[in-house]
Coordinates of C-alpha atoms in Angstrom, one line a residue:
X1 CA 0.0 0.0 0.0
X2 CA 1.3 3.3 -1.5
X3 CA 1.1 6.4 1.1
X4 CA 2.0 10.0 0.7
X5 CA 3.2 11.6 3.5
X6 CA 3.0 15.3 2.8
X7 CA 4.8 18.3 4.4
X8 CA 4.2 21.9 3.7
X9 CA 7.1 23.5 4.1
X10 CA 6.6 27.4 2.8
X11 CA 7.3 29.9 5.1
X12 CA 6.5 33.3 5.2
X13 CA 8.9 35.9 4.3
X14 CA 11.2 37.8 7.0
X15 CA 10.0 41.4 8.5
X16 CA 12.3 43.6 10.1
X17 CA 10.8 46.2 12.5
X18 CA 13.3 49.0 11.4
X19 CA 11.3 51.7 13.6
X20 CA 10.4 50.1 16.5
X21 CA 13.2 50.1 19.7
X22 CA 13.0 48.1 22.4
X23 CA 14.7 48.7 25.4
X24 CA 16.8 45.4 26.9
X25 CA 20.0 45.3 28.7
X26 CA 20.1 48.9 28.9
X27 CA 20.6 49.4 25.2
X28 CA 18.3 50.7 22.6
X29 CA 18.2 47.8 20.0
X30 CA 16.0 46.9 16.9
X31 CA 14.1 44.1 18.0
X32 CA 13.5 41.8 15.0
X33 CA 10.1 40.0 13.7
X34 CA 9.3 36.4 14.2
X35 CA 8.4 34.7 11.3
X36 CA 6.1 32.0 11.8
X37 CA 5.7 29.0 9.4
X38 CA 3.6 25.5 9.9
X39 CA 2.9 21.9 8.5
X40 CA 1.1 19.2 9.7
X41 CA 3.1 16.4 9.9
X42 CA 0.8 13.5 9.1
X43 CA -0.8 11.7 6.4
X44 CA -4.2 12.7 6.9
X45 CA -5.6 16.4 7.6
X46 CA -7.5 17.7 11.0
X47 CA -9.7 18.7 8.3
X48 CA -11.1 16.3 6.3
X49 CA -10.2 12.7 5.5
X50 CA -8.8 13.6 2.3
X51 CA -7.2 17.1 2.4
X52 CA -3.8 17.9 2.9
X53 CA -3.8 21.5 3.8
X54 CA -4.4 24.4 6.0
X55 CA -7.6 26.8 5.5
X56 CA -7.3 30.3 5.2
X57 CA -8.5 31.4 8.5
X58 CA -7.2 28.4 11.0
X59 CA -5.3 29.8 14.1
X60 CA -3.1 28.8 16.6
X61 CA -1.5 30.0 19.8
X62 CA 2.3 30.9 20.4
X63 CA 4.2 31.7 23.1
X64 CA 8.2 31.7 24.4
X65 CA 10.4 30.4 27.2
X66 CA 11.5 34.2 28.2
X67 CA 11.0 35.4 31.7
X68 CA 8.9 38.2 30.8
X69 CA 7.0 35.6 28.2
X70 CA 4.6 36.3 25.5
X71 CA 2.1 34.5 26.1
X72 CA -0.7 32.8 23.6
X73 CA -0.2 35.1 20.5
X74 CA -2.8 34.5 17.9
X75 CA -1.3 33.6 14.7
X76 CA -4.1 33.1 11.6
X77 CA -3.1 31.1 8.3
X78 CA -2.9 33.8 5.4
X79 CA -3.4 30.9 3.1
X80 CA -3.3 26.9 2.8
X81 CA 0.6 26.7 2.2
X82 CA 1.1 27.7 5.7
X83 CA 1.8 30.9 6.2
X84 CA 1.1 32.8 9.4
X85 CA 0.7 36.2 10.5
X86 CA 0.1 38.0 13.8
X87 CA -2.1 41.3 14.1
X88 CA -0.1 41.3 18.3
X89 CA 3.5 39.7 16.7
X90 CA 6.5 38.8 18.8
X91 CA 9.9 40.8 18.5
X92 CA 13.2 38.8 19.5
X93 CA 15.7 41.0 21.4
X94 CA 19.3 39.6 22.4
X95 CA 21.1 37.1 21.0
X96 CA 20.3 34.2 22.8
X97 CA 18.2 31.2 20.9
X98 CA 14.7 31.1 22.1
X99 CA 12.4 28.1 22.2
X100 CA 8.6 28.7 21.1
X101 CA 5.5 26.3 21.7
X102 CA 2.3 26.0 19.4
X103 CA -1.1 24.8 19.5
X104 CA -3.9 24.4 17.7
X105 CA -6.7 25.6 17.7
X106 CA -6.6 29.3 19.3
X107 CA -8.2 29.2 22.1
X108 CA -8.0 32.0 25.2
X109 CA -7.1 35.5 25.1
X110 CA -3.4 37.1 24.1
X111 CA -1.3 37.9 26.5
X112 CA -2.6 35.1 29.3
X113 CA -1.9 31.5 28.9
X114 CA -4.6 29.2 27.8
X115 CA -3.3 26.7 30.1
X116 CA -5.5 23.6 30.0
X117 CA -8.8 23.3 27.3
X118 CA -11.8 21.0 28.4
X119 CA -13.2 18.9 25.8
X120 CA -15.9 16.9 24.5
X121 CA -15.9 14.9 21.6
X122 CA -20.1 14.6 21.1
X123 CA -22.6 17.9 21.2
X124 CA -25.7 18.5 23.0
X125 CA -27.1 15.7 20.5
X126 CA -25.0 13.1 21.2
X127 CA -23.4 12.7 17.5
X128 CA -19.5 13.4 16.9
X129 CA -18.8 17.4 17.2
X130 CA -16.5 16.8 14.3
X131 CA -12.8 17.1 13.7
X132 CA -12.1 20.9 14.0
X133 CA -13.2 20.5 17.6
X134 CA -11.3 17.8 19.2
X135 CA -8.2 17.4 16.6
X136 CA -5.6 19.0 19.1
X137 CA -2.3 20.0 18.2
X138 CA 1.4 21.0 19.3
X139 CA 4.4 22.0 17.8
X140 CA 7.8 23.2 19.3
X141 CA 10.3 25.3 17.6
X142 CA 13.7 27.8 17.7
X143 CA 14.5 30.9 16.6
X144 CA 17.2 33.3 17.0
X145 CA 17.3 37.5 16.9
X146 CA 19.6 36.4 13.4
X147 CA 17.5 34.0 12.2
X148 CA 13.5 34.8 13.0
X149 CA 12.1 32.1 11.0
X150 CA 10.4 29.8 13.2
X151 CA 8.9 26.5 11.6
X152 CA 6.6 24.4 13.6
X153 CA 5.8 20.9 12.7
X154 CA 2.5 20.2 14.2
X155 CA 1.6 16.6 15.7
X156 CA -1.8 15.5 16.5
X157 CA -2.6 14.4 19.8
X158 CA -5.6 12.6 20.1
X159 CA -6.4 9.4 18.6
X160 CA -8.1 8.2 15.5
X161 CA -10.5 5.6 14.2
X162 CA -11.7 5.3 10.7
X163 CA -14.5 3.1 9.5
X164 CA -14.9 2.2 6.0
X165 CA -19.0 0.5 5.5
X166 CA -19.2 -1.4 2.5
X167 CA -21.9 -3.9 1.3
X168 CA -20.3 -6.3 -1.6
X169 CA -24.1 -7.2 -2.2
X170 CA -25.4 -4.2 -2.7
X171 CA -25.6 -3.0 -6.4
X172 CA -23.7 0.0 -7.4
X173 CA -26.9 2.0 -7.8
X174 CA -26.9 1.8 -4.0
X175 CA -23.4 2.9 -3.3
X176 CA -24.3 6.8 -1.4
X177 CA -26.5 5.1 0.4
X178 CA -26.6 7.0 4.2
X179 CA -25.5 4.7 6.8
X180 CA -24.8 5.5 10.6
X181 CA -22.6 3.9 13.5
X182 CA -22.7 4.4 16.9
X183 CA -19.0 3.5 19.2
X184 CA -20.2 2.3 22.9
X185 CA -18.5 3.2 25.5
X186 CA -15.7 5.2 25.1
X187 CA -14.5 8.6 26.6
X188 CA -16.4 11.2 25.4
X189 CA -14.1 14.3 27.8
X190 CA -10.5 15.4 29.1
X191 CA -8.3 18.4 28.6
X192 CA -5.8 19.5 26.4
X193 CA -2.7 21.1 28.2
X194 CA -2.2 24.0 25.4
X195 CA 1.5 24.6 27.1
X196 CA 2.7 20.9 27.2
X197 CA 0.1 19.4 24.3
X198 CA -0.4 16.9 27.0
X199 CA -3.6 15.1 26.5
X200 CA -5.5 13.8 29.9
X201 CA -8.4 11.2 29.1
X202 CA -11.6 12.5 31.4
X203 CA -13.7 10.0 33.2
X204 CA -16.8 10.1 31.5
X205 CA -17.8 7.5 29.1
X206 CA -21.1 7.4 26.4
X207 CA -21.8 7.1 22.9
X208 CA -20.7 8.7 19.6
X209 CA -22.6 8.6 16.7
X210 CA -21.7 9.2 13.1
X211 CA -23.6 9.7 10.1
X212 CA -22.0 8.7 7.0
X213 CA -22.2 7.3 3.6
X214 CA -22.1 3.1 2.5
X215 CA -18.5 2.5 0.6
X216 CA -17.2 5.9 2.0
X217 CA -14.4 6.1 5.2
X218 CA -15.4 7.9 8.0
X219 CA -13.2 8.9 11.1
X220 CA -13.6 10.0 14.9
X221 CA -11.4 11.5 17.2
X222 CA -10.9 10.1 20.3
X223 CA -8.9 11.0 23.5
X224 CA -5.7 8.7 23.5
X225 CA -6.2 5.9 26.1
X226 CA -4.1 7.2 29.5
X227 CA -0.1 5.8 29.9
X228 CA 0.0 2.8 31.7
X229 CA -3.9 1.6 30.7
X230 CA -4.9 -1.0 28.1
X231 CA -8.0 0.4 25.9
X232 CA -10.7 -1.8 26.6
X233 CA -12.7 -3.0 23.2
X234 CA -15.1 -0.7 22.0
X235 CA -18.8 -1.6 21.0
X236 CA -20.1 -1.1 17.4
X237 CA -23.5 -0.3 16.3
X238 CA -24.3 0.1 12.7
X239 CA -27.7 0.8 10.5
X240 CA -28.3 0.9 7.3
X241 CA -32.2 1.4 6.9
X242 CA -34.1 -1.0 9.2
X243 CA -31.4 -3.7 9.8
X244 CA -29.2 -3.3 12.6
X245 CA -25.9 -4.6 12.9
X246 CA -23.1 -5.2 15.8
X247 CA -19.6 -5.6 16.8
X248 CA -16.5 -4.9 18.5
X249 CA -13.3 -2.7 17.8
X250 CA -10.1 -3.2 19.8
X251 CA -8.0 -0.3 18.8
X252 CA -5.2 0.7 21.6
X253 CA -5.7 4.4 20.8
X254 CA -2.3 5.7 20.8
X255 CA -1.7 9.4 20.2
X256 CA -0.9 10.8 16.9
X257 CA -2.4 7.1 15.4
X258 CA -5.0 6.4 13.0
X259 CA -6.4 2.5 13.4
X260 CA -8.6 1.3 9.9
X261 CA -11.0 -0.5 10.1
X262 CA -13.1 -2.1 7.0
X263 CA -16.9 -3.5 7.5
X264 CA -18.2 -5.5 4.8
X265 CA -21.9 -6.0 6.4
X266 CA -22.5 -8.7 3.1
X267 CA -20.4 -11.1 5.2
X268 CA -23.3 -10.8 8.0
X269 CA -27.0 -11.2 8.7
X270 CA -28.5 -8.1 10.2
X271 CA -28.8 -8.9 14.1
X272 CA -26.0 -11.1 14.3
X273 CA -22.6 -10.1 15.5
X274 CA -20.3 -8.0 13.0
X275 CA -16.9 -10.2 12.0
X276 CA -14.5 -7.3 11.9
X277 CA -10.5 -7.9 11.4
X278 CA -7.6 -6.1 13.1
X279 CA -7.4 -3.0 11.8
X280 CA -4.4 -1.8 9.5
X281 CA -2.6 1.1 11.3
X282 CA -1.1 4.2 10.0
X283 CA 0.9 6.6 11.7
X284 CA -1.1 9.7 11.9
X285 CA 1.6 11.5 12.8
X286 CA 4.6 9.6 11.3
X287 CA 7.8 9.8 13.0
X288 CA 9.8 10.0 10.2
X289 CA 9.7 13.3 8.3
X290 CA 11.1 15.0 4.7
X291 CA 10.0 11.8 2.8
X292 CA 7.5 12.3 0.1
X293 CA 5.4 9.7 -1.8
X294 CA 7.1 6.5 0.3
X295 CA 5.6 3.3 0.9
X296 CA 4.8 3.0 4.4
X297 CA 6.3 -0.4 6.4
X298 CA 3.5 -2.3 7.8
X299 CA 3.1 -1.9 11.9
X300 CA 2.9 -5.3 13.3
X301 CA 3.1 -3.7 17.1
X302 CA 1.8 -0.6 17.8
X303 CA 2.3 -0.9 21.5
X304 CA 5.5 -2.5 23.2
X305 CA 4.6 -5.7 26.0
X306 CA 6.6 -8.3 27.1
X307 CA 6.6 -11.4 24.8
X308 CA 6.5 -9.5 21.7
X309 CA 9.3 -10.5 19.1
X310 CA 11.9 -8.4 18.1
X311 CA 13.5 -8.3 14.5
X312 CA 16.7 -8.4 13.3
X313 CA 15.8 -4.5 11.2
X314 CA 15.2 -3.5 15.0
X315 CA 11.5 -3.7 14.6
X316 CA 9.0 -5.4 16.9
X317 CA 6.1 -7.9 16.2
X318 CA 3.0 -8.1 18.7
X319 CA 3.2 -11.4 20.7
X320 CA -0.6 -11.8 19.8
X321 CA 0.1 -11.4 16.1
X322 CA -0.6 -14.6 13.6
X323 CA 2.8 -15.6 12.7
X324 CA 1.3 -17.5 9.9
X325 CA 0.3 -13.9 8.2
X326 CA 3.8 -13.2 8.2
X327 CA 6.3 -13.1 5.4
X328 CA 8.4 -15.9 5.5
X329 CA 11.5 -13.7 5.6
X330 CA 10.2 -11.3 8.2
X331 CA 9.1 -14.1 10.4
X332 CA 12.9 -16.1 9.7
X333 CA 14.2 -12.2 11.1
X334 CA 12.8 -13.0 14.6
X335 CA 15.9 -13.4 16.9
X336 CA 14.7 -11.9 20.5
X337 CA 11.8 -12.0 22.8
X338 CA 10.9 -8.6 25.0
X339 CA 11.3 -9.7 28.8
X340 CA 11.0 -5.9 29.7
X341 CA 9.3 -2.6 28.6
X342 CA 11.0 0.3 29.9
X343 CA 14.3 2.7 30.0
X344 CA 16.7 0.1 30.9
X345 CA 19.9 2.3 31.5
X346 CA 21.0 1.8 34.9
X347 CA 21.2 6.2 35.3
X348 CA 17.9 6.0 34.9
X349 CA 16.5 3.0 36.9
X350 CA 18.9 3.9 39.9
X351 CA 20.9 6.1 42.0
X352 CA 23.9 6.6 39.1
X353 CA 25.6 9.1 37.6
X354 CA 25.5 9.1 33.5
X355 CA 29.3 9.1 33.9
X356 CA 29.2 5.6 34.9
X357 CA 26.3 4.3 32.6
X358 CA 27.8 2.3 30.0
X359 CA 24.6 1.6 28.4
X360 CA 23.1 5.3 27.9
X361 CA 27.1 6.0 27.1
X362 CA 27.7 3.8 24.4
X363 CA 23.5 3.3 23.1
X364 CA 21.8 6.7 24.5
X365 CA 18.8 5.7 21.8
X366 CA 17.7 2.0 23.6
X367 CA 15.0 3.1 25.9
X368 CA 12.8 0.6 25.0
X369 CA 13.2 -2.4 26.7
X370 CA 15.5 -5.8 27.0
X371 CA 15.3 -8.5 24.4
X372 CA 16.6 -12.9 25.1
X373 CA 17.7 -14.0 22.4
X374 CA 15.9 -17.1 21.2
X375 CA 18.9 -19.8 21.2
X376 CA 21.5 -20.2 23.9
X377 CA 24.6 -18.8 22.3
X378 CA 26.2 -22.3 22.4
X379 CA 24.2 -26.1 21.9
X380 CA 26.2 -27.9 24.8
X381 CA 26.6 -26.7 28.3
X382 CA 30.4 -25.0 29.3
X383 CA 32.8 -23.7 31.8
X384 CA 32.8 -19.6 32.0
X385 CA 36.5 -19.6 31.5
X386 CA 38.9 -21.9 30.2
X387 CA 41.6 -20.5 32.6
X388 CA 41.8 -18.1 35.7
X389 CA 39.3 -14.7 35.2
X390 CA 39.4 -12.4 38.0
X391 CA 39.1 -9.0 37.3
X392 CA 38.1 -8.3 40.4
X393 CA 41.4 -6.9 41.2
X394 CA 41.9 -5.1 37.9
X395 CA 38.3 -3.2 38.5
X396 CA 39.6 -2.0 41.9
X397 CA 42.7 -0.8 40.9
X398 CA 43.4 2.3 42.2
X399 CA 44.2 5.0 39.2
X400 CA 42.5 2.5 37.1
X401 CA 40.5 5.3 35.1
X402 CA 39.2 2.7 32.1
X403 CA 37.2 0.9 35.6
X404 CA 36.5 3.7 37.1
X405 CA 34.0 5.1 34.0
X406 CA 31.9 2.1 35.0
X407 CA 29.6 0.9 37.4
X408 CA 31.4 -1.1 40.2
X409 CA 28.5 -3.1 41.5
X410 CA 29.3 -6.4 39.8
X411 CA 30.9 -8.2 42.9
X412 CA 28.7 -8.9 45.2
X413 CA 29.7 -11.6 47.9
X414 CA 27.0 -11.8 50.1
X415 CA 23.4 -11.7 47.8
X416 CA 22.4 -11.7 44.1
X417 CA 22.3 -8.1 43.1
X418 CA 18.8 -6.6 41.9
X419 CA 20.0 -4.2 39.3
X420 CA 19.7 -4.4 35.3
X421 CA 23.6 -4.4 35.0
X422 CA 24.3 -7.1 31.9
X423 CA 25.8 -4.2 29.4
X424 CA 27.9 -2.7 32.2
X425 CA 29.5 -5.8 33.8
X426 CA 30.1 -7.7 30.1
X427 CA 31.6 -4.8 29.2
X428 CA 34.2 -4.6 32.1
X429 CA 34.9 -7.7 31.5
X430 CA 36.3 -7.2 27.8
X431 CA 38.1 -4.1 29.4
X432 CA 39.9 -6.2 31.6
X433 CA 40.9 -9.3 29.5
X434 CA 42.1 -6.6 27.1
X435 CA 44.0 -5.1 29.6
X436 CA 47.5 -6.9 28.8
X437 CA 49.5 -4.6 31.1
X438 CA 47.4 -6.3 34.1
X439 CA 49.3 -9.9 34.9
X440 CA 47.3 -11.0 36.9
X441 CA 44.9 -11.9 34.1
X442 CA 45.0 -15.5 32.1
X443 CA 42.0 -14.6 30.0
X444 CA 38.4 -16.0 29.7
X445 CA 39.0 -17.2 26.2
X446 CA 35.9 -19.5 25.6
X447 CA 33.3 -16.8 27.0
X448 CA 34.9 -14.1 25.1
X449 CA 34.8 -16.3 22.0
X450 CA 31.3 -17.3 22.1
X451 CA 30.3 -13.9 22.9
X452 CA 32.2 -12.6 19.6
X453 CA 31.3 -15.3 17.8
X454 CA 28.0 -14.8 18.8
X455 CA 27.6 -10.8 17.8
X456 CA 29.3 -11.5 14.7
X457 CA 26.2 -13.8 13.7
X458 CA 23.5 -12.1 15.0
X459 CA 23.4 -8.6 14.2
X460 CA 20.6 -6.0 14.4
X461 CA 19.7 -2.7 13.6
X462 CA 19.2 -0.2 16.2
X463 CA 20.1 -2.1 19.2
X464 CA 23.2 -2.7 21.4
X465 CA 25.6 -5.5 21.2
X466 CA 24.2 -8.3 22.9
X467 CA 26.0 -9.5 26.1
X468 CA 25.4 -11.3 29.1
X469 CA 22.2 -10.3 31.3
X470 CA 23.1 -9.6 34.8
X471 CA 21.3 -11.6 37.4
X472 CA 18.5 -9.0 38.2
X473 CA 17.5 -9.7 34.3
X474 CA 17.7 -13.2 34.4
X475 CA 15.2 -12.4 36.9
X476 CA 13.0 -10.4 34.8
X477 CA 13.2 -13.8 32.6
X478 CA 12.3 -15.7 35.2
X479 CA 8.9 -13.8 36.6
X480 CA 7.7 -13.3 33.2
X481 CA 8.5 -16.8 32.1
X482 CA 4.9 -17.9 31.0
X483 CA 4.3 -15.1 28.5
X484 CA 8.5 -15.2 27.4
X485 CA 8.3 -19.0 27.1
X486 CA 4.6 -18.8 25.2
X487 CA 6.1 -16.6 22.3
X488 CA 9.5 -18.8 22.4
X489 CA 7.3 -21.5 21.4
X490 CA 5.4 -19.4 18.5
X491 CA 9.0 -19.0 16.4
X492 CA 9.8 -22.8 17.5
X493 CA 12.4 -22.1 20.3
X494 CA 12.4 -23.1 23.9
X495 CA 13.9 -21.2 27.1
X496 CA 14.0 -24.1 29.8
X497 CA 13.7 -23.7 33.7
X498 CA 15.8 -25.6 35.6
X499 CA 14.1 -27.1 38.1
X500 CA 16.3 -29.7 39.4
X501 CA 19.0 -27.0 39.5
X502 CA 19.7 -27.8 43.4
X503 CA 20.0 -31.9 43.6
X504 CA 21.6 -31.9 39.9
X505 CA 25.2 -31.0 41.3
X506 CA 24.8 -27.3 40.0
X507 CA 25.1 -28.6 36.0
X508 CA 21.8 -26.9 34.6
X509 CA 21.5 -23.0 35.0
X510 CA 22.6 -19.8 33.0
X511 CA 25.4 -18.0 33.6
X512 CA 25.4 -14.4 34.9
X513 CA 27.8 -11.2 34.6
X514 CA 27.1 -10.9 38.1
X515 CA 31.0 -11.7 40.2
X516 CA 31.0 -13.5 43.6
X517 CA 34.4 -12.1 44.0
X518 CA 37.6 -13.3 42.3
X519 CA 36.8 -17.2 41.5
X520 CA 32.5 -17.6 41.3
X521 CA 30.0 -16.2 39.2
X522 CA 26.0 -15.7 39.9
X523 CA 23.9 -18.4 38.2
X524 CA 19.9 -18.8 37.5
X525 CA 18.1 -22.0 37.5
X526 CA 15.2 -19.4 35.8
X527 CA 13.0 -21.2 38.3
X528 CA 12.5 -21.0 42.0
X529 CA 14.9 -22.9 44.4
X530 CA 15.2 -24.4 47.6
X531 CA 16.3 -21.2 50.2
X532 CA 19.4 -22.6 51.3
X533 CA 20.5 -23.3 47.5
X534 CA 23.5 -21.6 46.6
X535 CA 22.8 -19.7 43.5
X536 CA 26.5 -19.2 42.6
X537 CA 29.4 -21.8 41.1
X538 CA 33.1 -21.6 40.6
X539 CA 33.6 -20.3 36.8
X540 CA 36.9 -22.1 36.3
X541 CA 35.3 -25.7 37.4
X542 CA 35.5 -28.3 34.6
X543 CA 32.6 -30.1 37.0
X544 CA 30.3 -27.0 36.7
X545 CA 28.7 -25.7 33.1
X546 CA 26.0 -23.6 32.7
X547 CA 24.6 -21.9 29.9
X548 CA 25.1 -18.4 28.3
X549 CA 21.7 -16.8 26.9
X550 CA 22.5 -13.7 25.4
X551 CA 20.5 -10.7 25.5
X552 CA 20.6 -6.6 24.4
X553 CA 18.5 -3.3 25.0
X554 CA 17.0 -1.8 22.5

């Protein structure tokens, strides 16, 4: 499917304000003119379903970061190409860079911020207030006393969902005929933070109605379901003359995303329940701008959980999603499983300085979550080290400056340590076999070898290296092991517990970066154990083999 994503990019010409002096730092200094510019970045209009541009008329708010701030100054479009003007304007003095903020539409009085905008998306009579109403938007921007041309990018905020009502039966004499729906349940209120372009979902739930036309898409706006809540399905009601028909829609009503759904009501009796597919979903607000006339990659995941696959392009697949739909090359791509959604960089999680974080050092862009990979990294179980590997020494050094850039929290002697530490600690631990200056060092030439090997064979885009998980992650393994296992299964793969781990003489566990000092590592059974086990073993024992299971944030 071919989709044009389209971005206005004219701006209106510079002003100078050659007579107007303006009194800062206890100079008299022309102030200049800011030049204000906007595009919607999407791929459909706030306007209509298939327009692309802004109307001669539409305004927005804008307002700076100064400490004497303007506040809400009403720009109107001169035109559909984008160009704004101001009646009030905004003059830059100094030289510093100032940051503006944008949103649509203009709501509130110059001079005094709008601050936060109720909302409803129905009218008195219950049907859909329509798209100029609810379709909020924000936009950020820069401009300098130099170089006054500010050019906001707007995003939407709220949520959409499309309909488009066919009848395959019906002749093509009968193709404008009117046709209404009706979505059940869903938040109808909330507010729109004009300063932030935060949306907050109200608490009030009802019905929207919509009148349209059979074999013609239709859309609603809807409030974007809150962080940390799952949309709950939403009930369908359409009719088409006297026969009623009925259904569900599970869109997760993300911001800035439009979900599509088609209805072919030939495929079901009026009063029986509606079949209605997953819809196809389109970034409203793509994330990727300048491209024109691209074809857009199909979104197998719109929202990150644990168990969903990850890709060797860096891309995600939805846990839920029929594998069997799949390409057969995308589908042989899957190398992880997501064990956890979140920032994983150990600065952010804990009490560290970003001087010490490896992981938002080396990949500041994987804030998404950790990823297993689907194979151990070697068939047969083996030692850690083929020789001696203490670099327990080398990391406590004194002067040691290489050590001292990292986190020093991988010996532990006394308990497991609950921190997300795998990047960090595998990473000292190339440091210090590298380190040939340091004697004391015989090298840990079968880890390091499989672990090379390893990232040599198994690359992907967008992520870090893979290394070995730390034994707080082996922990996130091991409590969400039912969902983690479930989508192992899916691609034909297998993460086994351990469960004999404490009567097998310590022969079936994965290993851990996690130290117990100079001569035993941290292991997991990935299953619960006795509590007087021992949940470490000697890395240099030829008695003792574990597994390594790789794993990288992304």
């Amino acid at each position: 499917m071919k989709m044009k994503k389209i971005f206005l990019t004219s701006a209106v010409a510079l002003a100078l304000l050659s007579s107007c002096n303006n009194d800062y730092d206890g100079q008299d200094i022309a102030g200049t003119k800011l030049a204000v510019s906007a595009s919607i970045d999407q791929v459909n209009t706030r306007l209509s379903d298939s327009g692309s541009e802004w109307t001669e008329g539409d305004a927005i708010g804008v307002s700076d970061n100064l400490s004497n701030p303007n506040l809400n100054i009403k720009y109107v479009a001169g035109s559909a190409m984008g160009d704004f003007t101001s009646t009030t304007g905004i003059y830059i003095l100094g030289n510093e860079e100032v940051t503006y903020t944008a949103y649509y539409p203009y709501a509130g009085n110059e001079g005094a911020s709008a601050g936060e905008l109720q909302f409803k998306i129905v009218d008195e009579s219950g049907k859909y207030a329509g798209h100029n109403a609810v379709d909020f938007m924000y936009a950020t921007g820069t401009a300098t006393r130099s170089n006054p041309k500010v050019a906001f990018v707007f995003k939407h905020q709220m949520s959409k969902v499309s309909l488009n009502i066919t009848d395959s039966n019906a002749p093509a004499t009968k193709a404008e005929t009117p046709v209404s729906y009706t979505l059940q349940g869903v938040i109808i209120d909330g507010t729109f933070n004009t300063g932030t372009g935060e949306i907050t979902p109200g608490s009030t739930k009802g019905n929207v109605k919509v009148d349209a036309v059979l074999g013609t898409a239709s859309s609603i706006i809807l409030p974007p379901v809150a962080a940390g809540n799952a949309a709950e399905p939403i009930q369908l009601v359409i009719e088409v003359g006297d026969k009623i028909y009925a259904g569900s829609l599970t869109p997760a009503l993300d911001a800035s995303q439009e979900y599509k759904y088609s209805v072919d009501l030939s495929k079901t009796e009026s009063g029986e329940n509606l079949q209605i597919d997953s819809p196809t979903i389109d970034g409203w607000t793509p994330n990727d701008e300048g491209n024109i006339d691209v074809e857009e990659e199909v979104n197998y995941n719109p929202t990150l959980e644990v168990g969903d696959f990850l890709c060797k392009d860096g891309t995600t697949i939805d846990k839920d999603y029929d594998l069997v739909q799949l390409d057969e090359t995308v589908k042989a791509s899957i190398i992880g499983v997501v064990y956890y959604v979140g920032n994983p960089q150990p600065s952010v999680l804990y009490e560290y300085e970003d001087a010490v974080d490896a992981l938002k050092r080396d990949y500041p862009l994987c804030t998404k979550g950790l990823a297993v990979a689907i194979s151990n990294a070697q068939e047969a179980a083996d030692r850690f080290a083929t020789a001696k590997y203490n670099y327990s020494d080398w990391f406590k050094a004194e002067g040691n400056q290489v050590a001292e850039s990292y986190i020093g929290s991988a010996l532990n002697l006394t308990s497991v340590f609950d921190h997300i530490l795998g990047y960090n600690n595998t990473r000292v631990m190339e440091l210090a076999v590298a380190d040939v200056n340091d004697n004391t060092l015989t090298g840990a030439e079968n880890f390091m070898s499989i672990l090379t090997q390893y990232r040599e064979n198994n690359v992907v885009a967008g992520t870090s290296v893979w290394y070995l998980p730390s034994y707080a992650e082996l922990k996130l393994m091991q409590d969400n092991y039912a969902v983690v296992s479930a989508s192992m299964a899916k691609v034909g793969a297998s993460l086994p517990q351990y469960t004999e781990f404490a009567s097998a003489n310590n022969e079936a566990f994965y290993w851990s970066s996690d130290l117990r000092g100079n001569s035993y590592n941290w292991v997991s059974p990935l299953a619960d154990v006795p509590e007087d086990t021992n949940l470490f073993v000697g890395r240099t024992s030829s008695s003792l083999k574990g597994y390594f299971r790789f794993t990288l944030a992304f």
